[in-house]
CSV table of C-alpha atoms and ligand atoms in Angstrom, one decimal:
chain,number,residue,atom,x,y,z
F,1413,MET,CA,79.0,109.7,101.6
F,1414,LYS,CA,78.4,112.4,104.2
F,1415,ILE,CA,81.4,112.3,106.5
F,1416,GLY,CA,82.2,114.1,109.7
F,1417,ILE,CA,85.9,114.7,110.4
F,1418,VAL,CA,87.1,115.6,113.9
F,1419,CYS,CA,90.7,116.6,114.4
F,1420,TYR,CA,93.2,119.0,116.0
F,1421,PRO,CA,93.2,122.0,113.7
F,1422,THR,CA,96.6,123.3,114.8
F,1423,PHE,CA,100.0,123.0,113.3
F,1424,GLY,CA,100.6,119.2,113.6
F,1425,GLY,CA,100.7,116.1,111.4
F,1426,SER,CA,97.3,114.6,112.5
F,1427,GLY,CA,95.5,117.8,111.7
F,1428,VAL,CA,97.2,118.1,108.4
F,1429,VAL,CA,96.4,114.5,107.4
F,1430,ALA,CA,92.7,114.9,108.5
F,1431,THR,CA,92.3,118.2,106.6
F,1432,GLU,CA,94.0,116.9,103.5
F,1433,LEU,CA,91.9,113.8,103.6
F,1434,GLY,CA,88.7,115.8,103.9
F,1435,LYS,CA,89.7,118.0,101.0
F,1436,GLY,CA,90.5,114.9,98.9
F,1437,LEU,CA,87.2,113.3,99.8
F,1438,ALA,CA,85.3,116.5,98.9
F,1439,LYS,CA,87.1,116.7,95.6
F,1440,VAL,CA,85.8,113.2,94.6
F,1441,GLY,CA,82.2,114.2,95.5
F,1442,HIS,CA,81.7,113.3,99.2
F,1443,GLN,CA,80.2,115.8,101.6
F,1444,VAL,CA,82.7,116.6,104.3
F,1445,HIS,CA,81.8,118.3,107.7
F,1446,PHE,CA,84.8,119.4,109.8
F,1447,ILE,CA,84.0,119.6,113.5
F,1448,THR,CA,86.9,121.4,115.3
F,1449,TYR,CA,87.5,124.2,117.8
F,1450,SER,CA,89.0,126.5,115.1
F,1451,GLN,CA,89.3,126.6,111.4
F,1452,PRO,CA,92.0,124.1,110.2
F,1453,SER,CA,94.9,126.1,108.7
F,1454,ARG,CA,94.8,124.3,105.3
F,1455,LEU,CA,91.1,125.0,105.0
F,1456,ASP,CA,91.1,128.6,103.9
F,1457,PHE,CA,89.0,128.4,100.6
F,1458,PHE,CA,85.5,127.7,99.5
F,1459,ASP,CA,84.4,124.2,98.3
F,1460,GLN,CA,80.8,123.3,97.8
F,1461,ASN,CA,81.3,119.9,99.5
F,1462,ILE,CA,83.1,121.2,102.6
F,1463,PHE,CA,81.3,122.4,105.7
F,1464,TYR,CA,82.9,123.7,108.9
F,1465,HIS,CA,81.3,123.5,112.3
F,1466,GLU,CA,83.2,125.3,115.1
F,1467,VAL,CA,82.9,123.7,118.6
F,1468,ASN,CA,81.6,126.3,120.9
F,1469,ILE,CA,83.2,126.0,124.4
F,1470,PRO,CA,81.4,128.4,126.8
F,1471,THR,CA,83.5,129.6,129.7
F,1472,TYR,CA,82.2,129.8,133.2
F,1473,PRO,CA,84.0,131.0,136.4
F,1474,LEU,CA,83.4,127.6,138.0
F,1475,PHE,CA,85.3,125.7,135.3
F,1476,GLN,CA,89.0,125.7,136.0
F,1477,TYR,CA,89.2,123.4,132.9
F,1478,PRO,CA,86.4,124.1,130.3
F,1479,PRO,CA,84.7,120.8,129.5
F,1480,TYR,CA,85.8,120.6,125.8
F,1481,GLU,CA,84.9,116.9,125.5
F,1482,SER,CA,81.3,117.6,126.4
F,1483,ALA,CA,81.1,120.5,124.0
F,1484,LEU,CA,82.7,118.3,121.2
F,1485,SER,CA,80.2,115.4,121.8
F,1486,SER,CA,77.3,117.8,121.7
F,1487,ALA,CA,78.6,119.3,118.4
F,1488,MET,CA,79.0,115.8,117.0
F,1489,VAL,CA,75.4,114.9,118.0
F,1490,ASN,CA,74.0,118.0,116.3
F,1491,VAL,CA,76.0,117.7,113.1
F,1492,VAL,CA,75.3,114.0,112.7
F,1493,LYS,CA,71.6,114.7,113.3
F,1494,TYR,CA,71.1,117.8,111.2
F,1495,ALA,CA,73.5,117.1,108.4
F,1496,GLN,CA,72.5,113.4,108.4
F,1497,LEU,CA,76.0,112.1,108.4
F,1498,ASP,CA,76.8,108.5,107.4
F,1499,LEU,CA,80.1,108.3,109.4
F,1500,LEU,CA,82.2,110.1,112.0
F,1501,HIS,CA,85.9,109.8,111.4
F,1502,VAL,CA,87.9,111.1,114.4
F,1503,HIS,CA,91.7,111.7,114.2
F,1504,TYR,CA,93.8,111.3,117.3
F,1505,ALA,CA,92.4,109.1,120.1
F,1506,ILE,CA,92.5,111.7,122.9
F,1507,PRO,CA,89.8,112.9,123.5
F,1508,HIS,CA,88.2,112.5,120.1
F,1509,ALA,CA,87.5,108.8,120.3
F,1510,SER,CA,85.8,109.0,123.7
F,1511,SER,CA,83.8,112.1,122.8
F,1512,ALA,CA,82.6,110.2,119.7
F,1513,TYR,CA,81.6,107.2,121.8
F,1514,LEU,CA,79.5,109.5,124.0
F,1515,ALA,CA,78.0,111.2,120.9
F,1516,LYS,CA,77.2,107.7,119.5
F,1517,GLN,CA,75.4,106.7,122.7
F,1518,ILE,CA,73.4,110.0,122.8
F,1519,LEU,CA,72.3,109.5,119.2
F,1520,ARG,CA,71.4,105.9,119.9
F,1521,ALA,CA,69.1,107.0,122.6
F,1522,GLN,CA,67.4,109.2,120.0
F,1523,GLY,CA,67.1,106.3,117.6
F,1524,ILE,CA,70.0,107.2,115.3
F,1525,HIS,CA,72.9,104.9,114.4
F,1526,ILE,CA,76.3,106.5,113.5
F,1527,PRO,CA,79.5,104.4,112.9
F,1528,VAL,CA,82.7,105.8,114.3
F,1529,ILE,CA,86.2,105.3,112.9
F,1530,THR,CA,89.2,106.3,115.0
F,1531,THR,CA,92.6,107.0,113.3
F,1532,LEU,CA,95.6,106.7,115.6
F,1533,HIS,CA,98.4,109.1,114.7
F,1534,GLY,CA,101.2,108.5,117.1
F,1535,THR,CA,101.7,110.5,120.2
F,1536,ASP,CA,98.1,109.6,121.3
F,1537,ILE,CA,99.5,106.1,121.6
F,1538,THR,CA,103.3,106.2,122.0
F,1539,LEU,CA,103.7,109.2,124.4
F,1540,VAL,CA,100.5,110.7,125.9
F,1541,GLY,CA,98.0,107.9,125.6
F,1542,LYS,CA,99.9,105.2,127.5
F,1543,ASP,CA,100.0,107.5,130.6
F,1544,ASP,CA,97.9,106.0,133.4
F,1545,SER,CA,95.8,109.2,133.4
F,1546,TYR,CA,94.4,108.3,130.0
F,1547,GLU,CA,95.0,104.6,129.4
F,1548,PRO,CA,91.6,103.2,130.5
F,1549,VAL,CA,89.7,105.7,128.4
F,1550,ILE,CA,91.9,105.1,125.3
F,1551,THR,CA,91.6,101.4,125.6
F,1552,PHE,CA,87.8,101.5,126.0
F,1553,SER,CA,87.2,104.0,123.2
F,1554,ILE,CA,89.5,102.2,120.7
F,1555,ASN,CA,87.7,98.9,121.5
F,1556,GLU,CA,84.3,100.6,121.1
F,1557,SER,CA,85.1,102.3,117.8
F,1558,ASP,CA,83.5,100.6,114.8
F,1559,GLY,CA,86.8,100.9,112.8
F,1560,VAL,CA,90.3,101.8,113.8
F,1561,THR,CA,93.2,102.8,111.5
F,1562,ALA,CA,96.9,103.5,112.3
F,1563,VAL,CA,99.3,105.4,110.1
F,1564,SER,CA,102.0,102.7,110.1
F,1565,GLU,CA,102.6,99.1,110.9
F,1566,PHE,CA,104.8,100.2,113.8
F,1567,LEU,CA,102.0,102.2,115.3
F,1568,LYS,CA,99.6,99.3,115.0
F,1569,GLN,CA,102.0,97.0,116.8
F,1570,SER,CA,102.7,99.7,119.5
F,1571,THR,CA,98.9,100.0,120.1
F,1572,TYR,CA,98.6,96.2,120.6
F,1573,GLU,CA,101.7,96.4,122.9
F,1574,TYR,CA,100.6,99.2,125.2
F,1575,PHE,CA,96.8,98.7,125.3
F,1576,ALA,CA,94.5,95.7,125.7
F,1577,ILE,CA,93.0,96.0,122.2
F,1578,LYS,CA,90.7,93.2,121.0
F,1579,ARG,CA,90.0,94.4,117.5
F,1580,ASP,CA,91.6,94.7,114.1
F,1581,ILE,CA,93.5,97.8,113.2
F,1582,GLU,CA,93.8,98.7,109.6
F,1583,VAL,CA,97.1,100.3,108.5
F,1584,ILE,CA,96.5,103.3,106.2
F,1585,PRO,CA,99.7,105.3,105.8
F,1586,ASN,CA,100.1,109.1,105.6
F,1587,PHE,CA,99.8,110.4,102.0
F,1588,ILE,CA,100.9,113.3,100.0
F,1589,ASP,CA,99.3,115.7,97.5
F,1590,LEU,CA,101.9,115.6,94.7
F,1591,GLU,CA,100.2,118.5,92.9
F,1592,ARG,CA,101.1,120.8,95.8
F,1593,PHE,CA,104.3,119.1,97.1
F,1594,ARG,CA,106.6,119.1,94.1
F,1595,LYS,CA,110.0,120.7,93.3
F,1596,LEU,CA,109.2,124.3,92.2
F,1597,GLU,CA,111.5,126.6,90.4
F,1598,LYS,CA,112.7,128.8,93.3
F,1599,SER,CA,116.4,129.2,92.5
F,1600,HIS,CA,116.3,132.8,93.6
F,1601,PHE,CA,115.6,131.6,97.2
F,1602,LYS,CA,118.6,129.3,97.0
F,1603,THR,CA,120.8,132.1,95.8
F,1604,ALA,CA,119.5,134.4,98.6
F,1605,ILE,CA,120.1,131.7,101.3
F,1606,CYS,CA,123.2,130.1,99.9
F,1607,PRO,CA,125.0,133.0,98.0
F,1608,ASP,CA,128.2,131.0,97.6
F,1609,GLY,CA,126.7,127.8,96.4
F,1610,GLU,CA,126.5,126.2,99.9
F,1611,LYS,CA,124.4,123.1,100.4
F,1612,LEU,CA,121.1,123.6,102.2
F,1613,LEU,CA,119.9,121.4,105.0
F,1614,VAL,CA,116.3,121.8,106.3
F,1615,HIS,CA,114.3,120.6,109.3
F,1616,THR,CA,110.6,121.3,109.8
F,1617,SER,CA,108.6,120.4,112.9
F,1618,ASN,CA,106.5,121.7,115.8
F,1619,PHE,CA,109.7,122.0,117.9
F,1620,ARG,CA,108.7,119.5,120.6
F,1621,LYS,CA,111.3,117.6,122.6
F,1622,VAL,CA,110.4,114.4,120.7
F,1623,LYS,CA,111.9,115.9,117.5
F,1624,ARG,CA,115.4,116.1,119.1
F,1625,ILE,CA,116.2,119.4,117.3
F,1626,GLU,CA,119.5,119.6,119.2
F,1627,ASP,CA,120.6,116.6,117.2
F,1628,VAL,CA,119.8,118.5,114.0
F,1629,VAL,CA,122.0,121.4,115.2
F,1630,LYS,CA,124.8,119.2,116.3
F,1631,THR,CA,124.7,117.3,113.0
F,1632,PHE,CA,124.8,120.5,111.0
F,1633,TYR,CA,127.6,121.8,113.2
F,1634,LYS,CA,129.9,119.0,112.1
F,1635,VAL,CA,128.6,118.8,108.5
F,1636,ARG,CA,129.4,122.5,108.0
F,1637,ASP,CA,133.0,121.8,108.9
F,1638,ALA,CA,133.3,119.4,106.0
F,1639,ILE,CA,131.0,120.9,103.4
F,1640,PRO,CA,130.0,124.6,103.2
F,1641,SER,CA,126.3,124.6,104.1
F,1642,LYS,CA,123.4,126.4,105.6
F,1643,LEU,CA,120.6,125.2,107.9
F,1644,LEU,CA,116.9,126.3,107.8
F,1645,LEU,CA,114.8,125.5,110.8
F,1646,VAL,CA,111.1,125.8,110.0
F,1647,GLY,CA,108.3,125.7,112.6
F,1648,ASP,CA,107.9,126.8,116.2
F,1649,GLY,CA,107.2,125.3,119.6
F,1650,PRO,CA,108.4,124.7,123.1
F,1651,GLU,CA,112.1,123.9,122.2
F,1652,ARG,CA,112.6,127.0,120.0
F,1653,ALA,CA,114.3,129.2,122.7
F,1654,LYS,CA,116.6,126.5,123.8
F,1655,ILE,CA,117.7,125.7,120.2
F,1656,GLU,CA,118.3,129.3,119.4
F,1657,ARG,CA,120.5,129.5,122.5
F,1658,LEU,CA,122.4,126.4,121.4
F,1659,CYS,CA,123.0,128.0,118.0
F,1660,ARG,CA,124.3,131.2,119.6
F,1661,ASP,CA,126.6,129.3,122.0
F,1662,LEU,CA,128.0,127.4,119.0
F,1663,ASP,CA,128.5,130.7,117.2
F,1664,MET,CA,126.4,129.4,114.2
F,1665,MET,CA,123.8,132.2,113.8
F,1666,ASN,CA,125.3,133.3,110.5
F,1667,ASP,CA,124.6,129.9,109.0
F,1668,VAL,CA,121.3,129.0,110.7
F,1669,ARG,CA,118.0,130.7,110.0
F,1670,PHE,CA,114.8,130.2,112.0
F,1671,LEU,CA,111.8,130.7,109.7
F,1672,GLY,CA,109.0,130.2,112.2
F,1673,LYS,CA,105.7,128.7,111.1
F,1674,LEU,CA,105.4,128.7,107.4
F,1675,ASP,CA,102.5,127.5,105.3
F,1676,ALA,CA,104.3,127.3,101.9
F,1677,ILE,CA,106.7,124.7,103.1
F,1678,GLU,CA,107.0,123.3,99.6
F,1679,GLU,CA,108.8,126.5,98.5
F,1680,VAL,CA,111.6,125.9,101.1
F,1681,LEU,CA,111.8,122.2,100.3
F,1682,SER,CA,112.1,123.0,96.6
F,1683,VAL,CA,115.6,124.4,97.3
F,1684,ALA,CA,116.8,122.0,100.0
F,1685,ASP,CA,119.5,119.4,99.5
F,1686,LEU,CA,118.9,117.4,102.6
F,1687,PHE,CA,116.1,116.9,105.2
F,1688,LEU,CA,117.0,116.1,108.8
F,1689,MET,CA,114.5,114.2,111.1
F,1690,PRO,CA,116.4,112.7,114.1
F,1691,SER,CA,113.2,112.1,116.2
F,1692,GLU,CA,113.0,110.1,119.3
F,1693,THR,CA,109.9,108.4,117.9
F,1694,GLU,CA,107.8,109.1,114.8
F,1695,SER,CA,104.8,107.0,113.9
F,1696,PHE,CA,105.1,107.9,110.2
F,1697,GLY,CA,107.0,111.1,109.6
F,1698,LEU,CA,104.8,113.2,107.3
F,1699,ALA,CA,107.3,116.0,107.1
F,1700,ALA,CA,109.9,113.6,105.7
F,1701,LEU,CA,107.3,112.5,103.1
F,1702,GLU,CA,106.8,116.1,102.1
F,1703,ALA,CA,110.6,116.4,101.7
F,1704,LEU,CA,110.8,113.3,99.4
F,1705,ALA,CA,107.9,114.7,97.2
F,1706,CYS,CA,110.1,117.8,96.7
F,1707,GLU,CA,113.0,115.5,95.7
F,1708,VAL,CA,115.0,116.0,98.9
F,1709,PRO,CA,116.8,113.0,100.5
F,1710,LEU,CA,116.5,112.2,104.2
F,1711,ILE,CA,118.8,111.7,107.2
F,1712,THR,CA,116.5,110.4,109.9
F,1713,SER,CA,116.6,108.2,113.0
F,1714,ASN,CA,115.4,104.7,112.6
F,1715,ALA,CA,112.7,105.2,115.2
F,1716,GLY,CA,109.0,104.2,115.0
F,1717,GLY,CA,107.6,104.1,111.5
F,1718,LEU,CA,110.5,105.9,109.8
F,1719,PRO,CA,111.9,102.6,108.3
F,1720,GLU,CA,108.6,102.2,106.5
F,1721,LEU,CA,109.3,105.4,104.7
F,1722,ASN,CA,113.0,106.1,104.4
F,1723,VAL,CA,114.8,103.4,102.4
F,1724,GLN,CA,118.4,102.9,103.7
F,1725,GLY,CA,121.0,103.9,101.1
F,1726,GLU,CA,118.3,104.8,98.6
F,1727,THR,CA,116.3,107.7,99.7
F,1728,GLY,CA,118.8,108.6,102.4
F,1729,PHE,CA,120.0,107.0,105.6
F,1730,MET,CA,118.8,106.1,109.1
F,1731,SER,CA,120.8,106.0,112.3
F,1732,ASN,CA,120.0,105.0,115.9
F,1733,VAL,CA,118.3,107.7,117.9
F,1734,GLY,CA,121.0,110.2,119.2
F,1735,ASP,CA,123.9,108.8,117.1
F,1736,VAL,CA,124.9,112.2,115.8
F,1737,ASP,CA,128.3,111.0,114.4
F,1738,ASP,CA,126.6,108.4,112.2
F,1739,MET,CA,124.1,111.1,111.0
F,1740,VAL,CA,127.1,113.4,110.2
F,1741,LYS,CA,128.9,110.6,108.3
F,1742,ASN,CA,125.8,109.8,106.2
F,1743,ALA,CA,124.9,113.4,105.6
F,1744,ILE,CA,128.4,114.2,104.3
F,1745,TYR,CA,128.2,111.1,102.0
F,1746,VAL,CA,124.8,112.1,100.6
F,1747,LEU,CA,125.9,115.7,100.0
F,1748,GLN,CA,128.9,114.8,97.9
F,1749,ASP,CA,128.4,116.1,94.4
F,1750,GLU,CA,128.9,112.6,92.9
F,1751,ASN,CA,126.2,111.1,95.2
F,1752,LEU,CA,123.6,113.8,95.7
F,1753,PRO,CA,121.9,113.5,92.2
F,1754,ARG,CA,121.3,109.8,92.8
F,1755,PHE,CA,119.6,110.3,96.2
F,1756,LYS,CA,117.5,113.2,94.9
F,1757,ALA,CA,116.4,111.1,91.9
F,1758,ASN,CA,115.3,108.3,94.3
F,1759,ALA,CA,113.2,110.6,96.5
F,1760,LEU,CA,110.2,111.3,94.2
F,1761,PRO,CA,109.5,107.7,93.1
F,1762,ARG,CA,109.4,106.8,96.8
F,1763,ALA,CA,107.0,109.6,97.6
F,1764,LYS,CA,104.7,108.5,94.7
F,1765,MET,CA,104.1,105.3,96.6
F,1766,PHE,CA,102.2,107.4,99.1
F,1767,ASP,CA,100.3,109.5,96.6
F,1768,LEU,CA,96.9,110.8,97.8
F,1769,ALA,CA,95.3,109.3,94.7
F,1770,THR,CA,96.3,105.8,95.9
F,1771,VAL,CA,95.7,106.2,99.6
F,1772,LEU,CA,92.3,108.0,99.4
F,1773,PRO,CA,90.5,105.0,97.8
F,1774,HIS,CA,91.9,102.9,100.7
F,1775,TYR,CA,90.0,105.2,103.1
F,1776,GLU,CA,86.9,105.1,100.9
F,1777,ARG,CA,86.9,101.3,100.8
F,1778,TYR,CA,87.4,101.1,104.6
F,1779,TYR,CA,84.6,103.6,105.2
F,1780,GLU,CA,82.2,101.5,103.1
F,1781,LYS,CA,83.2,98.3,104.8
F,1782,ILE,CA,82.7,99.8,108.3
F,1783,ILE,CA,79.4,101.4,107.4
F,1784,SER,CA,78.0,98.2,106.1
F,1785,GLN,CA,79.4,96.0,109.0
F,1786,SER,CA,78.1,98.4,111.6
F,1787,LYS,CA,74.6,98.6,110.0
F,1788,GLN,CA,74.4,94.9,110.2
F,1789,ASN,CA,75.3,94.9,113.9
F,1790,ALA,CA,73.1,97.9,114.9
F,1791,PRO,CA,69.7,97.3,116.5
F,1792,GLN,CA,67.0,97.2,113.7
F,1793,ASN,CA,65.0,100.1,115.2
F,1794,LEU,CA,67.8,102.6,114.7
F,1795,ILE,CA,67.8,105.0,111.7
F,1796,ASN,CA,70.8,104.7,109.4
F,1797,HIS,CA,71.1,107.9,107.4
Y,238,LIG,O1,104.7,114.9,115.1
Y,238,LIG,C1,104.1,115.8,115.6
Y,238,LIG,O2,104.6,116.5,116.4
Y,238,LIG,C2,102.6,116.0,115.3
Y,238,LIG,C3,101.9,114.7,115.4
Y,238,LIG,C4,100.4,114.8,115.6
Y,238,LIG,O3,99.9,114.1,116.4
Y,238,LIG,O4,99.8,115.7,115.0
Y,238,LIG,O5,102.2,113.9,114.3
Y,238,LIG,C5,101.9,112.5,114.3
Y,238,LIG,O6,101.0,112.3,113.3
Y,238,LIG,C6,101.5,112.4,112.0
Y,238,LIG,C7,100.4,112.2,111.0
Y,238,LIG,O7,99.9,110.9,111.1
Y,238,LIG,C8,102.7,111.5,111.7
Y,238,LIG,O8,103.2,111.7,110.4
Y,238,LIG,C9,103.8,111.8,112.8
Y,238,LIG,O9,104.9,110.9,112.6
Y,238,LIG,C10,103.2,111.7,114.2
Y,238,LIG,N1,104.2,112.2,115.1
Y,238,LIG,C11,104.8,111.4,116.0
Y,238,LIG,O10,104.6,110.2,116.1
Y,238,LIG,C12,105.8,112.0,116.9
């Protein structure tokens, strides 16, 4: 198949999933065309089946807000036409689904039929999307997509709850490349960070409010009293300055390290003992899956789709959002020397259930189904590539 992938190329779960999916599809022989405003960070190599089309957004003094959606639709039209794509797969509803709808209509006027699949990732539905400013466009463009997928059962149900959706939504979970995300021999890192054999707790995110990083810090503050330990905070974003201040106020800077944005996240996870994700909401929790793949147990909230990933008492524990005391109690229990090996051993088998090799064929089957259904429904005079 020739597949166009549209996503946010920046540091964020939806862009990572879209990029890794494209790489996986290219590996099994599909031709993949990325259409984004900058090169996705995990796409820094040559592959004969991967093409990259940058969306050009001209500036003009009249535009207070450059019309990105129009530029994106035009890019989609050109790539579909000249690369003869079979399918457009857009990740994150805003504004990709509505831009794809416009591209589809433009192509239709030129006698070309292109099926569109929209994948919902989370904040496009649970936070930003349900805002009145976007809701009518989201509802319309989800209903007009030829296929819609969501990354968890929770997200599927939330979409039905918040929007008047009249169509089926297929749940295809996040996945993990177990060749990349695996426990590596990095004991020298562990010795450098934890010179006296302390336990290592890790949190990775884009430091947005929804991640509740202050709960990570408060949890660590109390765990550290019971068990000698260190905390690594990986990533960057709007909450960073506030969290640094909190760590200074709590006089914890000797035990907390901010690593900023880091590509080789698997190297840090390889030496971690516990991963913390106390999010307010989380449609799937890709970062927690990356931790499991590196054999790291989880302390998470029970929000959103996290119960579909973290198995209570097996791969770690879940607590109500904001219940720091419960997270502390659970973290201390998991970190006990007599318990930790069991939780670590349970992590990888759980991650294997979300192996790329299993989830990729799910996408391929869904693509084939949607392409064939939409061909049947398209007017006969339109060209199907
Ligand atoms: O979580 C983020 O801040 C990034 C966000 C995004 O939209 O890129 O991630 C969302 O999509 C990921 C991939 O499907 C999911 O694993 C994350 O759970 C989801 N984030 C939220 O729902 C908050």
